[in-house]
PDB file of C-alpha atoms in Angstrom:
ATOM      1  CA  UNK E  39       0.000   0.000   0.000  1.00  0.00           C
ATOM      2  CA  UNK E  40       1.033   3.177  -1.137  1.00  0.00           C
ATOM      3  CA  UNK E  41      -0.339   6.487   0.434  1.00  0.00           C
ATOM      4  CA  UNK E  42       0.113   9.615  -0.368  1.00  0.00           C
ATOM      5  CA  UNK E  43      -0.881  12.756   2.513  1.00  0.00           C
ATOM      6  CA  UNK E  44      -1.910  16.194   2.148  1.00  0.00           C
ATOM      7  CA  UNK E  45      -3.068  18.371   4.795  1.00  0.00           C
ATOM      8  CA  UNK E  46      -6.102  20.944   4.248  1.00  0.00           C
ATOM      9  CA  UNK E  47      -7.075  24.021   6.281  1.00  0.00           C
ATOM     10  CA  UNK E  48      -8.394  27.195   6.401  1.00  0.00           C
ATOM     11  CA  UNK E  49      -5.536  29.910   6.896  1.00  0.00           C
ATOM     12  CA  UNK E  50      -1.638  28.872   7.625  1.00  0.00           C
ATOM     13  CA  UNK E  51      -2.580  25.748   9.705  1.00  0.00           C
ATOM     14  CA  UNK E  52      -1.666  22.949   7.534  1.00  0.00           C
ATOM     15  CA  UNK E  53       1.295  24.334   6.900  1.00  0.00           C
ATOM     16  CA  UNK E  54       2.399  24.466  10.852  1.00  0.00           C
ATOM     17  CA  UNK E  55       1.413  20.794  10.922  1.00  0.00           C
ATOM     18  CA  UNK E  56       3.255  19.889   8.763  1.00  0.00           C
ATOM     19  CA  UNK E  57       6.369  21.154   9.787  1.00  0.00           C
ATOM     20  CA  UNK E  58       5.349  20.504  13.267  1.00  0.00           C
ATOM     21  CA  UNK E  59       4.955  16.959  12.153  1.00  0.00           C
ATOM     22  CA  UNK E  60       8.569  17.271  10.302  1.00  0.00           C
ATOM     23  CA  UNK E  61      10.068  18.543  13.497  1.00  0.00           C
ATOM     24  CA  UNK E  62       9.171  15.693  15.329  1.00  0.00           C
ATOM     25  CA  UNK E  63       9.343  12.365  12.393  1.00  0.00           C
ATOM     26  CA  UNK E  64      11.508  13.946  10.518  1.00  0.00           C
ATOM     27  CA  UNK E  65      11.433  14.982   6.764  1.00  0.00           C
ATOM     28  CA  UNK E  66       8.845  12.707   4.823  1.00  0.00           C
ATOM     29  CA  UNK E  67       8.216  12.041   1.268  1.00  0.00           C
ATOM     30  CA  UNK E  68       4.668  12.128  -0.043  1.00  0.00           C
ATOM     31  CA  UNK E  69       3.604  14.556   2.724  1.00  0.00           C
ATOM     32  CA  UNK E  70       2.051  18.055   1.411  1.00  0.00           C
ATOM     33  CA  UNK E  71       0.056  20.999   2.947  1.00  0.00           C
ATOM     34  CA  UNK E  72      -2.811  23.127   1.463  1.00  0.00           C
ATOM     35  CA  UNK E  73      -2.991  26.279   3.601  1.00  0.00           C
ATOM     36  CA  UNK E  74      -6.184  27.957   2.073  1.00  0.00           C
ATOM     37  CA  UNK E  75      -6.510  31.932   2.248  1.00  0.00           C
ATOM     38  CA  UNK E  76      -9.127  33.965   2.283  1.00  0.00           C
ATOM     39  CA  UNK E  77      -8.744  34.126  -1.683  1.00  0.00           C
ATOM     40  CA  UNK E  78      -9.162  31.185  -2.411  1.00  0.00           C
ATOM     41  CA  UNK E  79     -12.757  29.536  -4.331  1.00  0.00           C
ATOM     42  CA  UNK E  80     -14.218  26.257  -3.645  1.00  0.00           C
ATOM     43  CA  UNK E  81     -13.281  25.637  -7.705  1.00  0.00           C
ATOM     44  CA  UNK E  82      -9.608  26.842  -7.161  1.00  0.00           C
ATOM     45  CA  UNK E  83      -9.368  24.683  -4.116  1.00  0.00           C
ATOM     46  CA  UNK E  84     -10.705  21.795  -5.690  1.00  0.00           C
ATOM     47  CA  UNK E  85      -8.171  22.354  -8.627  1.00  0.00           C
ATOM     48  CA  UNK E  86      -5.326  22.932  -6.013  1.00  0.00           C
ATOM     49  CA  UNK E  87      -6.123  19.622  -4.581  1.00  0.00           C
ATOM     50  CA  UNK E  88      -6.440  17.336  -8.024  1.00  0.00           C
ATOM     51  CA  UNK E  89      -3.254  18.946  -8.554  1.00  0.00           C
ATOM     52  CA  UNK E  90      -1.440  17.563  -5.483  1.00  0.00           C
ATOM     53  CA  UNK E  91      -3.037  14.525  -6.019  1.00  0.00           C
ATOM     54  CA  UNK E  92      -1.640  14.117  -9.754  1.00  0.00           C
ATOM     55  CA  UNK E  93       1.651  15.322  -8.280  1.00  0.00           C
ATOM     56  CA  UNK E  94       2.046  12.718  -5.114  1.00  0.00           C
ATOM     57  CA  UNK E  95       1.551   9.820  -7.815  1.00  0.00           C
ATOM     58  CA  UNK E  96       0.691   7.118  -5.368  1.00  0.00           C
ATOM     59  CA  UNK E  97      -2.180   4.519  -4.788  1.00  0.00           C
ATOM     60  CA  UNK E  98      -4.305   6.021  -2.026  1.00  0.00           C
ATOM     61  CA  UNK E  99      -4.050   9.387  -1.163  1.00  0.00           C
ATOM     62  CA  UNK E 100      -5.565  10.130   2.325  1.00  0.00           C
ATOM     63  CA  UNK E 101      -6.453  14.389   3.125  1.00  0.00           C
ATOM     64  CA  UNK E 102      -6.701  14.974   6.566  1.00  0.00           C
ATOM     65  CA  UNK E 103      -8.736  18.577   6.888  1.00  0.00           C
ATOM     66  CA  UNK E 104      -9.679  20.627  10.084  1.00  0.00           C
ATOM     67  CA  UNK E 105     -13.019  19.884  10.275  1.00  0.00           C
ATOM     68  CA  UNK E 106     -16.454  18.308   8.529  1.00  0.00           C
ATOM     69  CA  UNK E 107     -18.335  21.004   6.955  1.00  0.00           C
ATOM     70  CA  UNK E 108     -15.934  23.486   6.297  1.00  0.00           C
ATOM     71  CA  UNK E 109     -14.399  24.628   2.627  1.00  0.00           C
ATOM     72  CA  UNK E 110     -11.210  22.245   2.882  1.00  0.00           C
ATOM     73  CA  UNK E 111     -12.747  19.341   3.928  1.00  0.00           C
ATOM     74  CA  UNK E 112     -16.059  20.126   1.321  1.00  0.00           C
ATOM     75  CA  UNK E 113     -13.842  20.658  -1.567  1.00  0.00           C
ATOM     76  CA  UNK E 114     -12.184  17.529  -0.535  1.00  0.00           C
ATOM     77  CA  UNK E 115     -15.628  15.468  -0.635  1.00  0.00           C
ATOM     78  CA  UNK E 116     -15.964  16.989  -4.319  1.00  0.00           C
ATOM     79  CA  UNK E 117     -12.885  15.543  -5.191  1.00  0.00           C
ATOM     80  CA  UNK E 118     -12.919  12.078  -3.487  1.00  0.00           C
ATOM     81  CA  UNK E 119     -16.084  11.549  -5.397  1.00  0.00           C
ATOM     82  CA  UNK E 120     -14.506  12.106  -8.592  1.00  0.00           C
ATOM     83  CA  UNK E 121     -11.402   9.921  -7.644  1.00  0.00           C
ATOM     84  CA  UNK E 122     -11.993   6.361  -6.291  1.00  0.00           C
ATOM     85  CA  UNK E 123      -8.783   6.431  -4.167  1.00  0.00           C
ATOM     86  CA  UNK E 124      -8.660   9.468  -1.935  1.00  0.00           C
ATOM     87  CA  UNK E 125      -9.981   9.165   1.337  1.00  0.00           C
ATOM     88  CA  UNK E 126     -10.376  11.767   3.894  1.00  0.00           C
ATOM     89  CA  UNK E 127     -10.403  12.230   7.642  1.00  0.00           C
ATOM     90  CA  UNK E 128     -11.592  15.578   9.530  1.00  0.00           C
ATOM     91  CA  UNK E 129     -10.655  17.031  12.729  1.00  0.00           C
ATOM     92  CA  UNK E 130      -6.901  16.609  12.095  1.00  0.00           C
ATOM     93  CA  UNK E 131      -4.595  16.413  15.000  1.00  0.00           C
ATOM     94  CA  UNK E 132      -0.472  16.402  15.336  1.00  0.00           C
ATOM     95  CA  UNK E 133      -0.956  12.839  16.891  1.00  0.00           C
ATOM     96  CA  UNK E 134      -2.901  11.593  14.241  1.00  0.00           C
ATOM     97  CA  UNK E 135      -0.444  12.756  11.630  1.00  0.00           C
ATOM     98  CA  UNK E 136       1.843  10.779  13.791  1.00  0.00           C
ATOM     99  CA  UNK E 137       0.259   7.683  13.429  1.00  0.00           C
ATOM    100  CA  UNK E 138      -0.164   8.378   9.941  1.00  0.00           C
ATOM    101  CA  UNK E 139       3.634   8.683   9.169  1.00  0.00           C
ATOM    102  CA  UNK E 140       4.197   5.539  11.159  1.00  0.00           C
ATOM    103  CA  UNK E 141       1.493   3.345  10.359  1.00  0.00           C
ATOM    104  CA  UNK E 142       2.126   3.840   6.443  1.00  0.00           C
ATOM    105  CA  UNK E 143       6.438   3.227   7.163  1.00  0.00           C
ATOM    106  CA  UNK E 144       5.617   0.156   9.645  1.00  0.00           C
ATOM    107  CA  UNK E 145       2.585  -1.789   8.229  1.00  0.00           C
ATOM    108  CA  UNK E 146       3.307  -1.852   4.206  1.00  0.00           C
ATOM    109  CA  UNK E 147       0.815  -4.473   3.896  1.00  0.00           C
ATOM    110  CA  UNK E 148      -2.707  -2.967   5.466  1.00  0.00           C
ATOM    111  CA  UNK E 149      -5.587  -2.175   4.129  1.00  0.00           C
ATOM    112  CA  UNK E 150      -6.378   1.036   3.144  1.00  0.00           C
ATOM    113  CA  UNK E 151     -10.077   0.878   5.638  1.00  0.00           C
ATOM    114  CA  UNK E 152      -7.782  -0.438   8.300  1.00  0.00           C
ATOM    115  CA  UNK E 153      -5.102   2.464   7.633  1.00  0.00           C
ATOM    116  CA  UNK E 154      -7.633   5.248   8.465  1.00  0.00           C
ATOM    117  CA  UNK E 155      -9.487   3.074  10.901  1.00  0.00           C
ATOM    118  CA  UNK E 156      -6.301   2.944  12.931  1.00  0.00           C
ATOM    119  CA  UNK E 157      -5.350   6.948  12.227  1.00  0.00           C
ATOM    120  CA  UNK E 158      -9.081   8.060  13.365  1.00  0.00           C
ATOM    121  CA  UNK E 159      -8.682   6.243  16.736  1.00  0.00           C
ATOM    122  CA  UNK E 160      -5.373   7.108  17.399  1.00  0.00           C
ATOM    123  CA  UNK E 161      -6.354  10.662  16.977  1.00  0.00           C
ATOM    124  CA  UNK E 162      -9.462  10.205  19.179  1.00  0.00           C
ATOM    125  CA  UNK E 163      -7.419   8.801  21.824  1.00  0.00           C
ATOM    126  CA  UNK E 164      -4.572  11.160  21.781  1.00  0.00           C
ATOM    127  CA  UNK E 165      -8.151  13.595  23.235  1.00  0.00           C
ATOM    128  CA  UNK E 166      -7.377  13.360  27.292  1.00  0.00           C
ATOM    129  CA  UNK E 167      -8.329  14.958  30.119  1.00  0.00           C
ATOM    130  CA  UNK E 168      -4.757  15.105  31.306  1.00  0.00           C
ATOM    131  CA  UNK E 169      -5.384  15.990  34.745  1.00  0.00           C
ATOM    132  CA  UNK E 170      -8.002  13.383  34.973  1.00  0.00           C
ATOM    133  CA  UNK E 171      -5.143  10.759  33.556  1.00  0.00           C
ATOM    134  CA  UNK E 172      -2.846  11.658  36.437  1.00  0.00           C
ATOM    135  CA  UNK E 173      -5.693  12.585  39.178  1.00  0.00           C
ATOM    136  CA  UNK E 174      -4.767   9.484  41.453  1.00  0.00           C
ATOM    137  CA  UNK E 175      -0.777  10.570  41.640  1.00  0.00           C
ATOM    138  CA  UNK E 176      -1.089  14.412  41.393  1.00  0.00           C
ATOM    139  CA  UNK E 177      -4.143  16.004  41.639  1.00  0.00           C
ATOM    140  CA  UNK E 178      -6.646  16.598  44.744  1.00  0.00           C
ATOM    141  CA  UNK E 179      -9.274  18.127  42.899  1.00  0.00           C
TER     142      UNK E 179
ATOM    143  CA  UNK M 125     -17.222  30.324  35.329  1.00  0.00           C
ATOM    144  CA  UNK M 126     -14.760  32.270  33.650  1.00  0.00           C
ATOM    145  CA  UNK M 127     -12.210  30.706  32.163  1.00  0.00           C
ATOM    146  CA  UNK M 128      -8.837  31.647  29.654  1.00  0.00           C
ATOM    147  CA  UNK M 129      -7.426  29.226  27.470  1.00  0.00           C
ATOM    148  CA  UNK M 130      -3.947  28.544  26.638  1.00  0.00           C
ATOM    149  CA  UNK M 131      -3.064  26.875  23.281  1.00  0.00           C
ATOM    150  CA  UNK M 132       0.564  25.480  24.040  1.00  0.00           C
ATOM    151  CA  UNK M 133       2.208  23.053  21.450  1.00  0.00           C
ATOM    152  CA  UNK M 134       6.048  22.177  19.537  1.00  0.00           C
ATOM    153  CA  UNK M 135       6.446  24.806  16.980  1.00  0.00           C
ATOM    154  CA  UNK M 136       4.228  27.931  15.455  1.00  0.00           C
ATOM    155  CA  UNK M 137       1.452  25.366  15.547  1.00  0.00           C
ATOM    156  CA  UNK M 138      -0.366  26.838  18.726  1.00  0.00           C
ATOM    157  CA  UNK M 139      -0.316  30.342  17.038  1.00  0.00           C
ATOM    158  CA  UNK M 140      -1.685  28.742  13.736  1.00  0.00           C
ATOM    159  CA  UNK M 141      -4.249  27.087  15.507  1.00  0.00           C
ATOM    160  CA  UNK M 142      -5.411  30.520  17.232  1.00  0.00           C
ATOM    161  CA  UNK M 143      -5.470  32.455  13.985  1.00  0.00           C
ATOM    162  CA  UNK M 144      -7.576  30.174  12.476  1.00  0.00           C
ATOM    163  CA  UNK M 145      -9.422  30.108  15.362  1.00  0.00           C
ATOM    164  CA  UNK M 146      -9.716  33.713  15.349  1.00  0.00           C
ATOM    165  CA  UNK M 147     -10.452  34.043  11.135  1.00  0.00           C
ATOM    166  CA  UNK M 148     -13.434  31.505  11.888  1.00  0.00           C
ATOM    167  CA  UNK M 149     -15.304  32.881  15.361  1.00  0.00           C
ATOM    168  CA  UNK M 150     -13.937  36.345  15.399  1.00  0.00           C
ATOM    169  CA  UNK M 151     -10.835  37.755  17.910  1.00  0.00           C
ATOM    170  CA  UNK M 152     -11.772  36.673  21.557  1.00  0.00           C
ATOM    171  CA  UNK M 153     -10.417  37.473  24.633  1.00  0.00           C
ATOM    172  CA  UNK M 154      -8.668  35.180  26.791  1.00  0.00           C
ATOM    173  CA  UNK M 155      -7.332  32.976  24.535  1.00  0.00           C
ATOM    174  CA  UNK M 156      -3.705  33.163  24.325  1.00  0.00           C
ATOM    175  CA  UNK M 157      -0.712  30.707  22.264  1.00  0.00           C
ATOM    176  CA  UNK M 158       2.857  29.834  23.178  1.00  0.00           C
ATOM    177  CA  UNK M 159       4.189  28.438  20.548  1.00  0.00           C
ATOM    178  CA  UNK M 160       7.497  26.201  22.166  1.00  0.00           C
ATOM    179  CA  UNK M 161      10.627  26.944  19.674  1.00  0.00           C
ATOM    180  CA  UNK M 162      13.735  24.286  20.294  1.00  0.00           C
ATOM    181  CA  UNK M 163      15.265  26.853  22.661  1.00  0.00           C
ATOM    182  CA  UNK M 164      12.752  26.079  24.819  1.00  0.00           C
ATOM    183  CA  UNK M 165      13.659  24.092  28.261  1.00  0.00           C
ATOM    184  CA  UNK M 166      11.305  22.603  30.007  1.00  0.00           C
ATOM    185  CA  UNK M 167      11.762  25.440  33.061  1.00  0.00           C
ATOM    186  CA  UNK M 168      11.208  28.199  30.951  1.00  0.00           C
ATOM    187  CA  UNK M 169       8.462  26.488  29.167  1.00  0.00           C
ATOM    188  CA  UNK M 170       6.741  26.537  33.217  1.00  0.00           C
ATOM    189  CA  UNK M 171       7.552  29.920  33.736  1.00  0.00           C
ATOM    190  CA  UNK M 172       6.095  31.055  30.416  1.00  0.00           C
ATOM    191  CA  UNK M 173       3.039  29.236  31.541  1.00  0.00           C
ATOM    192  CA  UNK M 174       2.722  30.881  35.281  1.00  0.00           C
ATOM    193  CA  UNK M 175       3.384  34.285  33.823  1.00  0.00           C
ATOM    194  CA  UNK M 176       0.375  33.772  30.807  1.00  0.00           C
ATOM    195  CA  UNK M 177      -2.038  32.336  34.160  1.00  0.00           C
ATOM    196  CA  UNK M 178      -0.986  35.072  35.371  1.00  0.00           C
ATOM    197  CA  UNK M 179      -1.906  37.781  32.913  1.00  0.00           C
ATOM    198  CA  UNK M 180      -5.264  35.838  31.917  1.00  0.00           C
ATOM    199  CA  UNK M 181      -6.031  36.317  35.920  1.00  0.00           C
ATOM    200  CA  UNK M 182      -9.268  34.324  35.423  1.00  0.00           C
ATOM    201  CA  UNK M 183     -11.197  31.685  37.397  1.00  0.00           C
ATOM    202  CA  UNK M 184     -10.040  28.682  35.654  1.00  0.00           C
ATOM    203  CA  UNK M 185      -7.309  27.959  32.972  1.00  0.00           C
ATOM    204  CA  UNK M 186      -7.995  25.577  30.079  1.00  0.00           C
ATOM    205  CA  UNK M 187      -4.463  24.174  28.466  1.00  0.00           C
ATOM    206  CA  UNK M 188      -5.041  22.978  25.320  1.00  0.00           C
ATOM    207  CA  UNK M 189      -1.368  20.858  24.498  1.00  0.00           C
ATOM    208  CA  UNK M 190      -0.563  19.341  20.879  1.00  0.00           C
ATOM    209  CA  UNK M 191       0.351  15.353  22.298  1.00  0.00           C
ATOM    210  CA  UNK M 192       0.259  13.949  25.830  1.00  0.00           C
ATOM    211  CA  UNK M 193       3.910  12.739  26.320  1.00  0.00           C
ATOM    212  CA  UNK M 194       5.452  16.017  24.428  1.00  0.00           C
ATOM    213  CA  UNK M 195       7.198  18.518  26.528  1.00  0.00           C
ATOM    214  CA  UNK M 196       4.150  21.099  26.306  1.00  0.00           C
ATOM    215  CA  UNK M 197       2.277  18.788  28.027  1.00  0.00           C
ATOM    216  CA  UNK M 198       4.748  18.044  30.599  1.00  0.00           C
ATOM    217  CA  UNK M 199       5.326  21.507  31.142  1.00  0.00           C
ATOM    218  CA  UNK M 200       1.687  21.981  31.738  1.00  0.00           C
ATOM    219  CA  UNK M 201       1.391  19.245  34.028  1.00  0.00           C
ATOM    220  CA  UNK M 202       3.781  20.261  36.562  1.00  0.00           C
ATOM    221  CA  UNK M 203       2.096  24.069  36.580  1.00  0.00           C
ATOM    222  CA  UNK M 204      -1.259  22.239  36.766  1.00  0.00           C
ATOM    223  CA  UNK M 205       0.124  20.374  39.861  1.00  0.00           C
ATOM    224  CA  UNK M 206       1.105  23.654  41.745  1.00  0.00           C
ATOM    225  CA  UNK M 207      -1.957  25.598  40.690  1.00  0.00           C
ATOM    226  CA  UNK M 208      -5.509  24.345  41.392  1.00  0.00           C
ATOM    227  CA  UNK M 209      -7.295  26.170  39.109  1.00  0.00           C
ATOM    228  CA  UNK M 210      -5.398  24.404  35.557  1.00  0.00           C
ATOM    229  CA  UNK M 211      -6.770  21.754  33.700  1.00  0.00           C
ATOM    230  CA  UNK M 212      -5.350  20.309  31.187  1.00  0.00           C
ATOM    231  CA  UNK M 213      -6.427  18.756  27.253  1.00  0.00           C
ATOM    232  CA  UNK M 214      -4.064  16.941  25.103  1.00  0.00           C
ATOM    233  CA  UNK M 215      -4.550  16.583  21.432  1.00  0.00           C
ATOM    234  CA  UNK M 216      -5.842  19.839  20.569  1.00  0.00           C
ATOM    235  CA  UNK M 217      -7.252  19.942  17.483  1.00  0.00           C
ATOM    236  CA  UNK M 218      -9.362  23.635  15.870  1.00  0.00           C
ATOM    237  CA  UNK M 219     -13.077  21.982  16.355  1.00  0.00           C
ATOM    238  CA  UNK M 220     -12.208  21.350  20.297  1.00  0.00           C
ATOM    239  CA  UNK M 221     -11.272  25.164  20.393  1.00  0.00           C
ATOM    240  CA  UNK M 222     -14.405  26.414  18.591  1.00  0.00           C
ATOM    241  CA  UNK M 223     -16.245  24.222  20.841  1.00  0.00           C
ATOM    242  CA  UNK M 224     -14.392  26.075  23.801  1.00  0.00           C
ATOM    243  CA  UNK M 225     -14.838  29.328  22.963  1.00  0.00           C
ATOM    244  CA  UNK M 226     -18.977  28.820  22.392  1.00  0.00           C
ATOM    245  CA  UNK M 227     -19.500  26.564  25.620  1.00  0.00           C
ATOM    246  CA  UNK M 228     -17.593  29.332  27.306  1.00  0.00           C
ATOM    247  CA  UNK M 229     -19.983  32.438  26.247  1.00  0.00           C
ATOM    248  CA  UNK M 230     -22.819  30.159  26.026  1.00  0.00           C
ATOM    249  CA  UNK M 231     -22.682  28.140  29.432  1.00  0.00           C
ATOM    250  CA  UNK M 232     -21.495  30.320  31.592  1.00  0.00           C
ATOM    251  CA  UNK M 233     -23.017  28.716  34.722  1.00  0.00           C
ATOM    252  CA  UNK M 234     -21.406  25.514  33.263  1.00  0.00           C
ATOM    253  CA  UNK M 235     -19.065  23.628  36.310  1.00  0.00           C
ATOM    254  CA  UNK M 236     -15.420  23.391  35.055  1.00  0.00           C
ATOM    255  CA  UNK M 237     -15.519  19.715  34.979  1.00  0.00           C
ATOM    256  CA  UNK M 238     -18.789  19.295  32.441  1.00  0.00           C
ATOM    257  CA  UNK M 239     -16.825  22.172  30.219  1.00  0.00           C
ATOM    258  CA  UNK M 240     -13.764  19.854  30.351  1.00  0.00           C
ATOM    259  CA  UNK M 241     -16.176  17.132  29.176  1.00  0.00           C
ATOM    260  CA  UNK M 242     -17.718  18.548  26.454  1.00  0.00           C
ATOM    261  CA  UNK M 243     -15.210  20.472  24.838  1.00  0.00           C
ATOM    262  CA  UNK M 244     -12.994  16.678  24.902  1.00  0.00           C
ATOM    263  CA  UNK M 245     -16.350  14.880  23.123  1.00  0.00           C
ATOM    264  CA  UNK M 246     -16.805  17.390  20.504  1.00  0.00           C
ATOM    265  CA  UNK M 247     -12.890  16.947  19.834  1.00  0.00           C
ATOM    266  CA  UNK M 248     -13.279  13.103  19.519  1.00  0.00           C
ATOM    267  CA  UNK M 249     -16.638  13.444  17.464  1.00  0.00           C
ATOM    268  CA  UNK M 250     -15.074  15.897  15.080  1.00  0.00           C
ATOM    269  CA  UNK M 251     -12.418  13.360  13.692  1.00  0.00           C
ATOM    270  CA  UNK M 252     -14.311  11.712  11.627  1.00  0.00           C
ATOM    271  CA  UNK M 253     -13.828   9.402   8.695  1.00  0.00           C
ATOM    272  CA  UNK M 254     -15.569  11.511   6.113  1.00  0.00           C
ATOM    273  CA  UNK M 255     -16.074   9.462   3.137  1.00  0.00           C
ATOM    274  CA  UNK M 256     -17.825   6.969   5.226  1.00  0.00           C
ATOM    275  CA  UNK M 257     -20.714   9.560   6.221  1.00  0.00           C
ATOM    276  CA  UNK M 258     -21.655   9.930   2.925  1.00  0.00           C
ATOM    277  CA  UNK M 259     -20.984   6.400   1.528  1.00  0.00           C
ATOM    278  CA  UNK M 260     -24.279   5.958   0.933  1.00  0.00           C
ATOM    279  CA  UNK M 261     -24.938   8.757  -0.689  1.00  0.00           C
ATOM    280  CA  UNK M 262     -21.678   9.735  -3.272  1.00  0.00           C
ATOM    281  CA  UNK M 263     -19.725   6.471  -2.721  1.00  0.00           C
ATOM    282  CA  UNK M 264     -19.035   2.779  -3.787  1.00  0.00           C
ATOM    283  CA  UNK M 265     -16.075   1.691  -1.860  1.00  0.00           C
TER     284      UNK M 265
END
């Protein structure tokens, strides 16, 4: 398997993820940002986004975006239906673009449904109530 | 309840994440980003903390921290032990801050813990796999 990952926001967030993500995995291949100004159309973002897709040249392409309903991840929807192999997960986290980095390095031979299976609950667990995770060692309230 | 939030993660990622924040629900008050660059030690990552509690001066402080584990977080967790009034959530994502910022103006006779709650449920429901919502509708695989 593979994948291919590009990051979709609004503003200059997909962009810090990325090279938040970089900071922390290192430099990947195959791992691009869409940071969408004000400027920018639905249209021109769906053309922005066939274009990455052409460029990544892989088998699946997953687009993480920062959440259901807005542009990015709507313009995303238009293009997934056109093209059987992109896939795309909302609410994108650091953690979750983590897992994604790993998972696709480590496990060569999963599914593509299992792949973003695993990503979505990784992200959902990396959500903690930290305080509530340490309240038995640290924390009196 | 009156409450400031602090967006603290690796990188310019917690100042992304506010902008955003900001183009989407308008400027608020309260809400505030360190954004930890690799000169960063963990003590002056604390003390960067204390003094932003300090400026907020509010009732309750809401961390929001990129990945439990990272050094934001850790940083956070040994203010929140000190301090009383600091809770802390892990995975922050730009849904889980919208959702903060409404609960907060909306429910403000809301106890700290339920807000804590919420704001970590709408996180987890906002990562979603997307094409799968609508498989019925625009998809066949």
């Amino acid at each position: 398997m593979e994948v291919g990952i590009i990051i979709i926001t609004h503003g200059g967030l997909a962009e810090s993820l990325k090279q938040t993500l970089f900071s922390i995995v290192g430099k990947k291949e195959k791992v691009v940002s869409i940071s969408m100004s004000t400027e920018f159309t639905l249209g021109k973002l769906c053309e922005e986004i066939k274009q990455e897709i052409k460029n990544l040249a892989v088998e699946y392409v997953v687009i993480f975006t920062d959440m259901f309903g807005g542009t990015p991840s709507n313009a995303s929807l238009i293009v997934a239906r056109e093209q059987q192999n992109v896939y795309i997960i909302s609410g994108v986290n650091l953690y979750m673009l983590i897992a994604a980095v790993n998972l696709r390095e480590l496990n060569k031979d999963m599914r593509i449904e299992e792949y973003i299976e695993k990503i979505i609950t990784e992200g959902r667990k990396s959500i903690t109530n930290v305080n509530e995770l340490f309240k038995n060692r640290f924390f009196n309230k």
